[in-house]
Coordinates of C-alpha atoms (C1' of nucleotides) in Angstrom, one line a residue:
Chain B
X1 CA 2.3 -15.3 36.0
X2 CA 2.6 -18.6 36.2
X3 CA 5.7 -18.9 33.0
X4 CA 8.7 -16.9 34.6
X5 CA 10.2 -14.6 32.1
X6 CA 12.6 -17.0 31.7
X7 CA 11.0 -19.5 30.1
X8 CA 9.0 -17.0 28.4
X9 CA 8.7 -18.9 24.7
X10 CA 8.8 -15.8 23.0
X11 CA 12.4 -15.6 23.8
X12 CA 13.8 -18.3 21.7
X13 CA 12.2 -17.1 18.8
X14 CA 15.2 -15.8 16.1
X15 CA 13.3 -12.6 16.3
X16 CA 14.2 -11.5 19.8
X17 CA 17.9 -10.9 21.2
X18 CA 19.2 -13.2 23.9
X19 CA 19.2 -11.5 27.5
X20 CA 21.4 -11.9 30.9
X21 CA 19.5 -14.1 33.3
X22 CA 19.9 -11.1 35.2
X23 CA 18.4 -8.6 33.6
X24 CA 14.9 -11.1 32.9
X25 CA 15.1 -11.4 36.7
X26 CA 14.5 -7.7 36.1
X27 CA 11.9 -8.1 34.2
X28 CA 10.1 -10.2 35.4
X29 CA 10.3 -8.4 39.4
X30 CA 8.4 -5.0 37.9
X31 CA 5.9 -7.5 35.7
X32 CA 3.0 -6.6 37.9
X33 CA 0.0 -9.1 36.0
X34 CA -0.2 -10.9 33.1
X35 CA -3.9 -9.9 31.9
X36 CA -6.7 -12.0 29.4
X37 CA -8.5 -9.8 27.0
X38 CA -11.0 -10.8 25.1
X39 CA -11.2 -10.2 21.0
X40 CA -13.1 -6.6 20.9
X41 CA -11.8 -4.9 24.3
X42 CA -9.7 -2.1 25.0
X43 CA -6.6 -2.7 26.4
X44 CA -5.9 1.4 26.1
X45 CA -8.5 4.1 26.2
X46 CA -7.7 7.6 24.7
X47 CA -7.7 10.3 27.2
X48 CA -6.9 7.8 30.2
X49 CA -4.0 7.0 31.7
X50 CA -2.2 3.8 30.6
X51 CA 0.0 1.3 31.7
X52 CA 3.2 -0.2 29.7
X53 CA 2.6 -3.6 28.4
X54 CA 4.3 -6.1 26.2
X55 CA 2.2 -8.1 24.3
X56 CA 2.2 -11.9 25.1
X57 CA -0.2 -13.6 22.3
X58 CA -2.5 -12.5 20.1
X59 CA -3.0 -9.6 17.9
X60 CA -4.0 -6.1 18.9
X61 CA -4.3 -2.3 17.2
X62 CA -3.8 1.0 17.8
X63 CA -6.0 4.1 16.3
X64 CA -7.6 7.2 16.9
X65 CA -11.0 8.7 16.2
X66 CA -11.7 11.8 14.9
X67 CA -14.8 13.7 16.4
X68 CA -17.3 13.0 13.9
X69 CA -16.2 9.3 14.5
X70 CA -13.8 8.4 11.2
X71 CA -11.1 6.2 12.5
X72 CA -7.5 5.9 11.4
X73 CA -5.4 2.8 12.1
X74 CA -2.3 3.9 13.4
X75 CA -0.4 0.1 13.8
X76 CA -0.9 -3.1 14.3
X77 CA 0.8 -5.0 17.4
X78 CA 2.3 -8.8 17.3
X79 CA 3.8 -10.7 20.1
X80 CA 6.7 -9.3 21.7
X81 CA 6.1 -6.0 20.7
X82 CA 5.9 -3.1 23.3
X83 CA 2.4 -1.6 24.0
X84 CA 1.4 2.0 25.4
X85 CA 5.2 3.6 25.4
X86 CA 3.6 7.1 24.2
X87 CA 0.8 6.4 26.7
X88 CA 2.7 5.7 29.6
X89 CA 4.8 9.0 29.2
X90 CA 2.5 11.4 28.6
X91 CA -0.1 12.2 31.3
X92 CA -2.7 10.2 29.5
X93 CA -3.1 8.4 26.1
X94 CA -3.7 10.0 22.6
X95 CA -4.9 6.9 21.2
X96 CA -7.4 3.8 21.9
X97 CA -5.5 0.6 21.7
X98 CA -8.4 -2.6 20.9
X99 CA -7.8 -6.2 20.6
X100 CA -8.1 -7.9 17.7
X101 CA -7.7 -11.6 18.9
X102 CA -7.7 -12.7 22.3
X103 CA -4.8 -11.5 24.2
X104 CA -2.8 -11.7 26.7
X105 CA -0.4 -9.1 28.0
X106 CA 2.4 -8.5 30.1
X107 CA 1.9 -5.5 32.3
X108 CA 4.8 -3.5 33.8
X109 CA 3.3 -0.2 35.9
X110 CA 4.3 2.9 34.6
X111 CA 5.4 4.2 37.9
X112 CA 8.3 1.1 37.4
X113 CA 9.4 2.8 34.2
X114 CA 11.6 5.5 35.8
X115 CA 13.4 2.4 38.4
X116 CA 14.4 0.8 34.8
X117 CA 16.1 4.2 33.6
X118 CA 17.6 4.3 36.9
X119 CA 19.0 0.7 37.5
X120 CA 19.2 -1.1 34.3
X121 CA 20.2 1.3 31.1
X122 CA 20.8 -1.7 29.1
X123 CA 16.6 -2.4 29.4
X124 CA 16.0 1.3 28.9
X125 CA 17.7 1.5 25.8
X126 CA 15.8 -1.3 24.5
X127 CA 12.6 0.3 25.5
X128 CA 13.5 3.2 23.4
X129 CA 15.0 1.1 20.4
X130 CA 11.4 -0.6 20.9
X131 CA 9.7 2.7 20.4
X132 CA 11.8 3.8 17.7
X133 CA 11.2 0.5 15.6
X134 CA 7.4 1.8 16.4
X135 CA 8.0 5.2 15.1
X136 CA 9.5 3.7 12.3
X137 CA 6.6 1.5 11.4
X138 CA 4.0 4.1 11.5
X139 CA 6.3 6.1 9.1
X140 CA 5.8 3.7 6.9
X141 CA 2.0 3.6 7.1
X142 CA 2.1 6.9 6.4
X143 CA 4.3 6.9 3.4
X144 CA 1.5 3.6 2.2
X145 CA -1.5 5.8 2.9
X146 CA 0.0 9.3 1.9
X147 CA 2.1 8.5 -1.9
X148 CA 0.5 4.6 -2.4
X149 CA -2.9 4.0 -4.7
X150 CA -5.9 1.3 -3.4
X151 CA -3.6 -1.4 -4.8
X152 CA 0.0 -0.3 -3.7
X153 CA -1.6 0.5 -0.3
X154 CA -3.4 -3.5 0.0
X155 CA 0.0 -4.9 -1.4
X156 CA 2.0 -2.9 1.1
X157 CA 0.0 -4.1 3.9
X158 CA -0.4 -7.3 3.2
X159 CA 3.7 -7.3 3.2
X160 CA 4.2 -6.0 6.0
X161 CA 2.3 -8.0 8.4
X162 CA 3.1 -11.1 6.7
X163 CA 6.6 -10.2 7.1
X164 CA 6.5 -9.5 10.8
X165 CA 4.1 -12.6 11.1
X166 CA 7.0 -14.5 9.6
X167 CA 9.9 -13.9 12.3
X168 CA 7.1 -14.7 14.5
X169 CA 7.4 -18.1 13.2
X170 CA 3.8 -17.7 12.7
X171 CA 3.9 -18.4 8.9
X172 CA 3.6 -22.4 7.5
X173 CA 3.5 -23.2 4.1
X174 CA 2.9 -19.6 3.5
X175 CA -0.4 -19.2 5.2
X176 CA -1.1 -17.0 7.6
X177 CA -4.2 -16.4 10.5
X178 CA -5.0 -13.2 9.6
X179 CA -7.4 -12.0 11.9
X180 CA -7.9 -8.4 10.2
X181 CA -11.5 -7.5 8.7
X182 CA -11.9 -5.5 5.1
X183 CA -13.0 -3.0 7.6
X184 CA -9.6 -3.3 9.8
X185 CA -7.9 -2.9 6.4
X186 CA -9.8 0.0 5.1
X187 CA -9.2 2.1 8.1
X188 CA -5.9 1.2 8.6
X189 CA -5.4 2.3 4.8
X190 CA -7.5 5.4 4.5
X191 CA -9.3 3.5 2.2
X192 CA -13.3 3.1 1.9
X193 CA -14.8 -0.7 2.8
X194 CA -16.3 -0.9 -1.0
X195 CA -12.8 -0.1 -2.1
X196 CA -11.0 -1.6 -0.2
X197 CA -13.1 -5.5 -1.0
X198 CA -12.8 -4.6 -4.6
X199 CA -9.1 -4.0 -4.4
X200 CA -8.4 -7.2 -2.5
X201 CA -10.4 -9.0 -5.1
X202 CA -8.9 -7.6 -7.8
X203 CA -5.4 -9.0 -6.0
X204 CA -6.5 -12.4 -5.3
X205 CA -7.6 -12.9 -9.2
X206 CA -4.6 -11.4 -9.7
X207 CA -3.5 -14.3 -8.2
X208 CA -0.8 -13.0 -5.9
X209 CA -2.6 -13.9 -2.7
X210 CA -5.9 -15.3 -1.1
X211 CA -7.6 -14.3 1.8
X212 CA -10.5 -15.5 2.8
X213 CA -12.0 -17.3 6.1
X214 CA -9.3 -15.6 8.4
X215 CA -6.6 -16.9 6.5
X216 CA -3.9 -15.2 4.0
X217 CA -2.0 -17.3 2.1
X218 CA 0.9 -15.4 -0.2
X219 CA 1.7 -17.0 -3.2
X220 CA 4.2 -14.6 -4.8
X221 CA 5.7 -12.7 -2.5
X222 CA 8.0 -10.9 -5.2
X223 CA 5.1 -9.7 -7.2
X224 CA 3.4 -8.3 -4.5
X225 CA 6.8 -6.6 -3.1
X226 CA 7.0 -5.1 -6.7
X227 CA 3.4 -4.0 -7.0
X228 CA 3.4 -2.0 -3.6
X229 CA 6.4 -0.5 -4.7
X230 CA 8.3 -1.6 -1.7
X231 CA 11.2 0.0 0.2
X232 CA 14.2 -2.9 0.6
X233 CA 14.1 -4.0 4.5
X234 CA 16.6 -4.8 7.3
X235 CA 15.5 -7.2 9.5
X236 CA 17.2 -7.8 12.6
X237 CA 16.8 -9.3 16.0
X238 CA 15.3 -7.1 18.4
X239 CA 15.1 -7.0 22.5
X240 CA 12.3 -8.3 24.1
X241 CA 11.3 -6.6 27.7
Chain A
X1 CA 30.3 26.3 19.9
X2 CA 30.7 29.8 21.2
X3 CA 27.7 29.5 23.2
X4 CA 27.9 27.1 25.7
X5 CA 24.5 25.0 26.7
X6 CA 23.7 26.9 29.9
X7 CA 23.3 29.9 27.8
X8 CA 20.9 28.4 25.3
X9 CA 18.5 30.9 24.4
X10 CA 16.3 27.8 23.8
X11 CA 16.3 26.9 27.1
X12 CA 14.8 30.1 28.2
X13 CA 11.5 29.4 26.0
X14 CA 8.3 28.5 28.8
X15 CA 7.8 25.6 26.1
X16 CA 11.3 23.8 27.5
X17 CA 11.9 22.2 31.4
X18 CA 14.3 23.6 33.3
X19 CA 17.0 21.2 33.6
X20 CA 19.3 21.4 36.8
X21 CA 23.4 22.5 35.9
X22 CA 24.6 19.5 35.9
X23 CA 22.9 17.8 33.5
X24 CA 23.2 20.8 30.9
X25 CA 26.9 20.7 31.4
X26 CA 26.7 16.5 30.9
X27 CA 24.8 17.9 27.7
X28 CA 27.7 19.9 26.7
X29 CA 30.5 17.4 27.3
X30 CA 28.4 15.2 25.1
X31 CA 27.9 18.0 22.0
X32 CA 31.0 16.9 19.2
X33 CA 29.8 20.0 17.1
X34 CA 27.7 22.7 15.8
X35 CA 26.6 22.8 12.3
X36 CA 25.2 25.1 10.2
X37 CA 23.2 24.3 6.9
X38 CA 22.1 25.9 4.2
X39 CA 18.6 25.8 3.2
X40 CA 17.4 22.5 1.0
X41 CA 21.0 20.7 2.4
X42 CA 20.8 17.1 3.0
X43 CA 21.1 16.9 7.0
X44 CA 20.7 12.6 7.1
X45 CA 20.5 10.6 4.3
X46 CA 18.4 7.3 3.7
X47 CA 20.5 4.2 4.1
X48 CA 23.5 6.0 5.7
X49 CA 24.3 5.6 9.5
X50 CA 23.5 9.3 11.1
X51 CA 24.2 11.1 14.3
X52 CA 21.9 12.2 16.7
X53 CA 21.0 15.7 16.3
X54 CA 19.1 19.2 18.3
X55 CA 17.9 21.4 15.9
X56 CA 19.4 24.8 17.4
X57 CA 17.7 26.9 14.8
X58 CA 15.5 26.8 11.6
X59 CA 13.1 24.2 10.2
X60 CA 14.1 20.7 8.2
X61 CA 11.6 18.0 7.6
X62 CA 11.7 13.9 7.3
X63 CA 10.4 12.4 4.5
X64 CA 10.7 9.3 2.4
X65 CA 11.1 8.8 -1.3
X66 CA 9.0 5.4 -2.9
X67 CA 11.3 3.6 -5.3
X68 CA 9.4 5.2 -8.5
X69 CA 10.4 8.7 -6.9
X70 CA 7.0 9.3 -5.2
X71 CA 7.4 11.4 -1.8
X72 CA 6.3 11.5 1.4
X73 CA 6.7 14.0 4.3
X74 CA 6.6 12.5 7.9
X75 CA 6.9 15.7 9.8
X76 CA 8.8 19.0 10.3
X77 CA 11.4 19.7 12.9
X78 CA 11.5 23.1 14.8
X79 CA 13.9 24.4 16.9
X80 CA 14.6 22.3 20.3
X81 CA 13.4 18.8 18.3
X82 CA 15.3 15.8 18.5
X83 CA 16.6 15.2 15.0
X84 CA 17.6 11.2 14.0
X85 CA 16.8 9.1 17.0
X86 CA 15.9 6.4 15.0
X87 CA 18.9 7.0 12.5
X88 CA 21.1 6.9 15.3
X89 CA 19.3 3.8 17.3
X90 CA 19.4 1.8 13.5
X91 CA 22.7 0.8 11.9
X92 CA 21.2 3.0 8.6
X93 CA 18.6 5.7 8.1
X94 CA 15.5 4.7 6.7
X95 CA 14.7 8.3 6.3
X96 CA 16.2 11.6 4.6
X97 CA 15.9 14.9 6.6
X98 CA 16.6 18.3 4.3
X99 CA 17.0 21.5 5.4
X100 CA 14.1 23.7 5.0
X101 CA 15.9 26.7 5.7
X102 CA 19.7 27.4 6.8
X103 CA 19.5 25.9 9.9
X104 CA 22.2 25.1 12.9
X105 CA 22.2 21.7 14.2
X106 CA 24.0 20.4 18.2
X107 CA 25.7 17.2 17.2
X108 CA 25.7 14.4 19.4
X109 CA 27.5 11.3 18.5
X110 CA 25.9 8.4 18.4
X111 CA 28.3 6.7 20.3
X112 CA 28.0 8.2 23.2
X113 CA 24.2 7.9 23.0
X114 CA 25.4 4.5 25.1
X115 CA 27.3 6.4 27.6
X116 CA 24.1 8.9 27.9
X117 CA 22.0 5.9 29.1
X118 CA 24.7 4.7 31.4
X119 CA 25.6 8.3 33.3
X120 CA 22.3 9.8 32.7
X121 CA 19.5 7.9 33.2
X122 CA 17.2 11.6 33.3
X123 CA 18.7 12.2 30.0
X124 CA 17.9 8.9 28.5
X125 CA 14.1 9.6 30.0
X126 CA 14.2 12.8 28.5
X127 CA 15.0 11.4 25.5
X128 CA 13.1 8.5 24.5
X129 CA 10.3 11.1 26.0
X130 CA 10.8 13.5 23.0
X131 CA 11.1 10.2 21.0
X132 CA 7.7 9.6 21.8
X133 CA 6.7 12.6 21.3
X134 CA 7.9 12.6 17.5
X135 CA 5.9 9.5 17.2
X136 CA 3.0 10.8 18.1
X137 CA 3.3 13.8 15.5
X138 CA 3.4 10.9 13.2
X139 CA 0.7 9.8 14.6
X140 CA -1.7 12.7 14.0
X141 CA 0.1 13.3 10.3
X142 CA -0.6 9.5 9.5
X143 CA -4.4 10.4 10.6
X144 CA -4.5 13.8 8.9
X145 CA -3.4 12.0 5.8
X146 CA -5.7 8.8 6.6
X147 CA -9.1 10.0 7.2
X148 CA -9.1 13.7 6.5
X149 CA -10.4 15.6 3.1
X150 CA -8.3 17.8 1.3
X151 CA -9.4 20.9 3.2
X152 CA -9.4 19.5 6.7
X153 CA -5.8 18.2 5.7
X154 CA -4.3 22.1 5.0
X155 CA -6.4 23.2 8.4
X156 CA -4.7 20.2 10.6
X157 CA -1.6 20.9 9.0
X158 CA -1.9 24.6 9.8
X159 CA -3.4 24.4 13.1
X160 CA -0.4 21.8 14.0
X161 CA 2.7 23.9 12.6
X162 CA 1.3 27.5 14.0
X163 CA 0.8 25.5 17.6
X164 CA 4.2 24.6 17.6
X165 CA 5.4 27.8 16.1
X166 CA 3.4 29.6 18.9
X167 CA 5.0 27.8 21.8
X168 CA 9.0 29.2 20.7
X169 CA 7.8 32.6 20.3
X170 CA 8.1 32.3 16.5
X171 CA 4.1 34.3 16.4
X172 CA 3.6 37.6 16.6
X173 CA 0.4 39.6 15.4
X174 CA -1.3 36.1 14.4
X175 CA 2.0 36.0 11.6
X176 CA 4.6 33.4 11.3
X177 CA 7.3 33.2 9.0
X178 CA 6.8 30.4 6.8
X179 CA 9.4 28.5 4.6
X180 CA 6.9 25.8 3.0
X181 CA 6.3 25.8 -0.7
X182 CA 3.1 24.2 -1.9
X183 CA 4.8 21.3 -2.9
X184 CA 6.1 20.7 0.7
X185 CA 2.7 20.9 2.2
X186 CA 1.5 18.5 -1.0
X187 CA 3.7 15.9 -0.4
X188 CA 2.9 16.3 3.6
X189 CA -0.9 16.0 3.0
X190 CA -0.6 13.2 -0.1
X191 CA -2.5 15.7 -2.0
X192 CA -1.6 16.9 -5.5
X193 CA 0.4 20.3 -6.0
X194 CA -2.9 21.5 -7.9
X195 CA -5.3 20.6 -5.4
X196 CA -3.4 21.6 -2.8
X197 CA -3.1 25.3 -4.2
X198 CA -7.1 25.0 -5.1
X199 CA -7.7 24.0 -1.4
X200 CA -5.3 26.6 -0.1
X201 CA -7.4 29.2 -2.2
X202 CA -9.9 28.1 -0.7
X203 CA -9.4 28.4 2.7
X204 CA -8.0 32.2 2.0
X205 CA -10.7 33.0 0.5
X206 CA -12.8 32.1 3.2
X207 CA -10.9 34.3 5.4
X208 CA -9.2 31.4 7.9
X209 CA -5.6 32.9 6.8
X210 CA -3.5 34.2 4.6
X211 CA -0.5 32.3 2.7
X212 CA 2.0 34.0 0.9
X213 CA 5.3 35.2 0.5
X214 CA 6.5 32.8 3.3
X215 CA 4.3 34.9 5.5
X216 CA 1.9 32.9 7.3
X217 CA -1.5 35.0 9.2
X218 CA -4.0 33.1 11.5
X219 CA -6.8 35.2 11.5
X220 CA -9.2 32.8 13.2
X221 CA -8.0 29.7 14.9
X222 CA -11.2 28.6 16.3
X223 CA -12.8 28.3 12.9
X224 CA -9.7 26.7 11.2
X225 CA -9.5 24.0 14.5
X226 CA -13.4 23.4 13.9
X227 CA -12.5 23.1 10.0
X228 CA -10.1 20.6 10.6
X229 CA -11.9 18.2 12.6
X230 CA -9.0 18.7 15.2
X231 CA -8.8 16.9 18.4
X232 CA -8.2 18.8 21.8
X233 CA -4.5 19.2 22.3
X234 CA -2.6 19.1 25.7
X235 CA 0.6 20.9 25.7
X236 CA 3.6 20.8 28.1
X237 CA 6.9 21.6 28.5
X238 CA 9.1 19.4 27.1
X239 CA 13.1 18.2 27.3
X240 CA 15.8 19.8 25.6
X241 CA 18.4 17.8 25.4
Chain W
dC1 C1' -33.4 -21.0 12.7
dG2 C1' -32.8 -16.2 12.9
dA3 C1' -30.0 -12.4 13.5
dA4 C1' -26.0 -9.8 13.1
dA5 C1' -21.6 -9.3 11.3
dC6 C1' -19.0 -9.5 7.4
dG7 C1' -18.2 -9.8 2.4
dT8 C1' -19.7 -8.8 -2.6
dT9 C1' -21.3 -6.4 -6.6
dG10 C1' -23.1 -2.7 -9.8
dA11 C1' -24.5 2.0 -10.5
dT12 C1' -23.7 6.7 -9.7
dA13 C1' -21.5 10.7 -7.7
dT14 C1' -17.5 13.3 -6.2
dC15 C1' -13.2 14.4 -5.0
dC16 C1' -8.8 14.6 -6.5
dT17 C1' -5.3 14.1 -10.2
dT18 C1' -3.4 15.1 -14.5
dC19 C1' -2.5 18.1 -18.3
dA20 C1' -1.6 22.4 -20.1
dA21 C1' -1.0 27.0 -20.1
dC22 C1' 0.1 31.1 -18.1
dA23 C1' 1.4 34.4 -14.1
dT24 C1' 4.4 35.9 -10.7
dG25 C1' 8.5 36.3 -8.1
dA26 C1' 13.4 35.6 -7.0
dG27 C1' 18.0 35.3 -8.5
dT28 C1' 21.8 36.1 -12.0
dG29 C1' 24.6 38.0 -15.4
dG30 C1' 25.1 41.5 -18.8
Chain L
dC1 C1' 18.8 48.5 -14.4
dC2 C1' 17.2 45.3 -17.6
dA3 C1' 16.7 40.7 -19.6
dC4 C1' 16.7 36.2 -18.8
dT5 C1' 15.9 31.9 -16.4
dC6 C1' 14.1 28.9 -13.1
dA7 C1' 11.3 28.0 -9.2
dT8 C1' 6.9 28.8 -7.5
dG9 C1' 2.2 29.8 -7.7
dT10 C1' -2.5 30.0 -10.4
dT11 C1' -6.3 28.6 -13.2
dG12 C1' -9.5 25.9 -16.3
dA13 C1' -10.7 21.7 -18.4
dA14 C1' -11.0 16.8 -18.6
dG15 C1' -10.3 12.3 -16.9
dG16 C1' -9.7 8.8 -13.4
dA17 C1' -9.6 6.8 -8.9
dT18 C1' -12.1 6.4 -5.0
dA19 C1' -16.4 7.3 -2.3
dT20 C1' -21.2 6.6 -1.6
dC21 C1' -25.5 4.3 -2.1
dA22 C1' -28.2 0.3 -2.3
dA23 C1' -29.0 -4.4 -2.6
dC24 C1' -27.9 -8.9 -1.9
dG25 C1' -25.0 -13.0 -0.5
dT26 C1' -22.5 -15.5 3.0
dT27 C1' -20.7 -16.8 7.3
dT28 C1' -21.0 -17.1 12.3
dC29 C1' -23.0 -17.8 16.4
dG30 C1' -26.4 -18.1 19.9

DNA sequence: CGAAACGTTGATATCCTTCAACATGAGTGG
DNA sequence: CCACTCATGTTGAAGGATATCAACGTTTCG
């Protein structure tokens, strides 16, 4: 609590939209806690209720787990993005959400969420532009794991998040800390482990990328647009809350 | 445009809210048309801006096409869904939506989505609600498609449309009309059209249900849920708007 | 230093795809 | 009503992509 929305640095990124003073004095009044969380821990549990966060730092995922225990990776989550929409609209959550780093989160109270429809529209609209960019982004995953092989599916990923990483201004000299395991990627792919290592070695000899030690460094990001057989993307600015 | 909103037979369905006068009439000022389509029509269009949409009757389904022509379905649209949330929240589609059978489509403009937000902050609830709600179809398609084998995949996607089906009174005696073609469910389930009718075969055989002739007949729903590694399903009333 | 998590590799098994051919059904014009 | 065509569904055979199994290497961390 101690940075007022304000001053929040995620704001002068060229990813986010510039706000009204007024409406981050908004903000920040139904911010009820800025939480740690360590690599590992939930931040959501399926079958629980859920609060709405933003997240601060860090990186986190969302999944679910079928009965006998297969998981599917459902998104990954980056600074700034919204957290627990879904969750905090339904009764309780359909998914677990885990992070991947250390976090930290902003957390608005989901009883807060109805005061925002009702008194700013302008921040409610951007809460639902922030679910629909969501929405959008697991379409994709789906299209990767439903119509993409191993190697379109890798490619596709590693795209992606390197792309979002980017606006995040968290890409120099096109190296990356990519926190992710092979296992991460594998489930988030629909891919098996064995696979899934063999696929990203067959890449980095390739020579389009290296991953290794927590780090990704892309060296041709054209090739590896062209071998995951890539949709052309907008990218625009998008509202922070 | 005959029938005004109040008198929506939708809105009569135990699977919608009730929704006081007032805001149904808001509903109607808001409507700019009512369409109909014939069956395999292009209702939105990848990379062209898109109004907002209730599907008043018949089924469509959102999919995407991978530059080489590749497919994927994202999910089906049933009577009382909000159609092109994201198309209308995004300067462009990044999705098609086609007409599965003639359908009839409300029209909302997108331009007085705005005005919706302002006037109607219910609305706007109710709306990024089914918003999330779409999402987390997507969800549960993405995991279907992610950690499910072939024969779990028909059963989820079975269990899922029949469920929905169910709840607008579209059953009776276990049957359901059914306008997929083995190529739709393929390119839901990123399965092959060969394998999907082998799997399909399959499951007939073993006396879950019968496919054919667009006619669709459940004849045990416990078996099929257990076959599909399905998860335990909440289901409430939700917004028309 | 040891243990545990994570990554790597080869061999084998299996599920799913592809190919090809044919069957069936729906729609159309003669 | 029949003959034709085109979409859709069905089936067997063969090949390929991915999964599984098992063993070992490597890194991380207490």
């Amino acid at each position: 609590m101690r940075v007022p929305c304000r001053d929040c640095p995620l704001r002068s990124l060229s990813a986010f939209t510039k706000l009204p003073v007024k409406k981050i004095d908004f903000i920040q009044s139904i911010k009820s806690n800025h939480l740690h969380h360590d690599a590992g821990s939930w931040i959501i549990h399926a079958g629980q209720a859920a609060e709405l966060f933003t997240l601060f730092s860090g990186w986190a995922f969302r999944f679910k787990t079928l009965p006998d225990g297969r998981r599917q990776i459902l998104n990954f989550i980056l600074p700034g993005d919204l957290l627990g929409l879904q969750a905090s609209m339904f009764s309780d959550s359909l998914y677990d959400v885990v992070a991947l780093t250390a976090v930290e989160l902003c957390v608005f109270p989901r009883s807060k969420i109805w005061l925002l429809f009702e008194r700013m529209p302008e921040l409610a609209f951007d809460m639902t532009w922030l679910g629909a960019r969501e929405e959008s982004q697991v379409d994709d995953n789906l299209t990767t794991v439903g119509a993409r092989n191993a190697v379109e599916r890798v490619a596709a990923l590693i795209i992606g998040l390197y792309r979002r990483a980017n606006l995040l201004g968290m890409v120099s000299d096109q190296t990356l800390l990519f926190p992710l395991s092979q296992q991460h990627i594998a489930d988030a792919l629909g891919l098996s482990l064995v696979h899934t290592n063999k696929t990203i070695n067959r890449l980095r000899r390739m020579g389009v990328f290296d991953l290794s030690h927590g780090l990704l460094k892309l060296h041709d990001f054209h090739v590896l647009e062209h071998l995951a057989q890539a949709f052309d993307v907008e990218i625009s600015p998008r509202p922070l809350i």
